[in-house]
Amino acid sequence: MPASIGDVADRAGVSVATVSRALRGLPNVAPSTRERVLEAAATLGYVADARAAGLASGHTRTVGVAVPLIGPWFFSQVLAGVEAVVTARDLDVLLMTVDDAAGRERLAAGARLRGRVDGLIVVDIALTEAQKAELAANDLPAVVVGAEAEALPCVLVDNVEVGRTATSHLLELGHTRIALIGHAREDPLHFPVPEERRRGYHEALACAGIAPDPALEVDGNFSVAGGAEAATALLDRVDPPTAILAMSDEMAFGCLRVARQRGLAVPGDLSVIGVDDHDVSPAWDLTTVSQPVHRVGGQAAELLLAVMDAGATSPARIALPTSLRHRGTTGPPMVPTEPSPLGQDALR
Amino acid sequence: MPASIGDVADRAGVSVATVSRALRGLPNVAPSTRERVLEAAATLGYVADARAAGLASGHTRTVGVAVPLIGPWFFSQVLAGVEAVVTARDLDVLLMTVDDAAGRERLAAGARLRGRVDGLIVVDIALTEAQKAELAANDLPAVVVGAEAEALPCVLVDNVEVGRTATSHLLELGHTRIALIGHAREDPLHFPVPEERRRGYHEALACAGIAPDPALEVDGNFSVAGGAEAATALLDRVDPPTAILAMSDEMAFGCLRVARQRGLAVPGDLSVIGVDDHDVSPAWDLTTVSQPVHRVGGQAAELLLAVMDAGATSPARIALPTSLRHRGTTGPPMVPTEPSPLGQDALR
DNA sequence: CTACGGGAAGCAAGCGTTTTCATGCCGGCT
DNA sequence: AGCCGGCATGAAAACGCTTGCTTCCCGTAG
């Protein structure tokens, strides 16, 4: 039903080959001819069929982005970063969520990918080593975000350092009972990020000569609600922590909420630090370890484009810097015997 | 390089037609044959080329989602909603941002769409009536989110009511100087949403017999920072408002930040209400008008699928309900002469 | 005057599927 | 015994483009 290239050719009185060349701005087309073709195409409302063009030319002008979830802030920011650089090259973005083992298997096998994308960005998906190798062998240009990969380029932040930085910050302020809210250790996804941050936490603790207390490490599900639950559990203990390191700002928000509900002063009674530097963190005045989320996506996209252009180069490994944003939710622990005059939060 | 259907056919000792049928689970294939084909395909790692399959069959198994931006919470949630129902039908999502006039023109004309998507969801993009008509005439199944459309199905919330509800809430609490933070009236995008909410605000004000003060309507750019700036400007006035209605929770967060920095008690000195019911709003204890963001996306996707299945039906128009979430940031205005005992916020 | 060169345009061969139509085979029915 | 219908399979025609190769034409150099 829609006009095809043949219709345009007929109307312009030239061959389809000439139409194809004229429309794509290729050389060796007389200006007068090109103009006639352009006009014919315009009046017919002709748009080339992407499938046919791709089939003939061998590419798709599309890159795939695989994420475990779409909703959370982190992923939407990475996605935005990818999108910005990809559309600058006039490519499209195919979004795919893979959130279970079957999906990961299919992704690694390249199912649904052939003839769909020219390249793939895999964000924070817990691929096994075997799956990564399979993906790399898959001839499809791919880059991994948030995890190391042997044969694939990857972009990530040093999450051990993230954990270390946050913990050291709290230690320097004088805290010794520091809780960690992250992901359950027995996480079926065994994605490295939480584990790495936990490692940094342990390292910093060890440096300060403090023995880690397993009771202070709880699951927060990387959500506001999960962070709130975790904080509740921690603060209900007979020996509550004086500081909480939440592995994401969203979980930190949950902590702050609980603190406020309980009338705890922050940072007087409880210090809270997050990770991400979420959009709304400045508004909360939340101390956090900032990571360049948007840049992560952009960098991954640039890397992918480079691989797509140059073919298989030596897989790069790009580490992006993080930095402590010391704001208002962390401070020295209160001396236990001295009750806080600021135990009430005026907001409530 | 990758195995084609012909390779599979050779290896299984059958024709390509049989391979095609066997792999897609079509009837009239002997079980033994099917098994042989499956095995051949598996050992060859065969995956059908989506372009070729699409070209031959006429569809793409992909739906497009066009948004003006990816980063903001609202869009990521809508996207997630769409994605959930679309992938349940084993379709893919092609993400496209259109944020300028040229992009809108191209979108309406269907550029880059043919052979790329089987259907399109347009989210909060300021199409002119002519462009909507063009899109509708474009034979491509499409649904519009966040705007009325003559010839296209659409899903939206009653944004006039949203504005009315929020404003009435503040009025009932006793406020009379109520500021509105939204989008600049001379918005070049002239997207209807802010304008509708503003209308609701005016209607509620009129009902209460209050003349709107243009000085109390300011632009907040729908971001945290924009909300903060707007709040600053409002509170710097000689006659500051006692309540602020922000058209999004993110802008409301900016307001709360400013209030806290200035030592204003919320809701004692200043009431703040937002719109959206953002993930972190419960943590802030923010009063807001909740809209079912995820559901909006899901509903749009379901509508689109229905159109794709059934062909052109009469264009539906689905309005989703909103509701007031009365939380802690709104309350009666303080009696002006009585200074607040809670002017200090313990968080800072 | 012929040979040569280069730009403009056309022909036709793919690209890898799906799908229609034709073919062959077998069993059951009249 | 002769047909007929149904099932499994194959051959080949689309699908709509890109692209290598060829042809044509004209101007210039020898």
CSV table of C-alpha atoms (C1' of nucleotides) in Angstrom, one decimal, chain B residues 5 20 24 46 56, chain C residues 16-20:
chain,number,residue,atom,x,y,z
B,5,ILE,CA,17.7,-21.0,6.8
B,20,SER,CA,10.4,-22.3,8.3
B,24,ARG,CA,7.6,-21.6,13.8
B,46,TYR,CA,20.5,-20.6,13.8
B,56,ALA,CA,8.4,-11.5,3.8
C,16,DG,C1',17.0,-14.3,3.9
C,17,DT,C1',12.7,-15.1,4.8
C,18,DT,C1',7.4,-16.4,4.2
C,19,DT,C1',3.8,-18.1,1.7
C,20,DT,C1',1.1,-19.8,-2.1
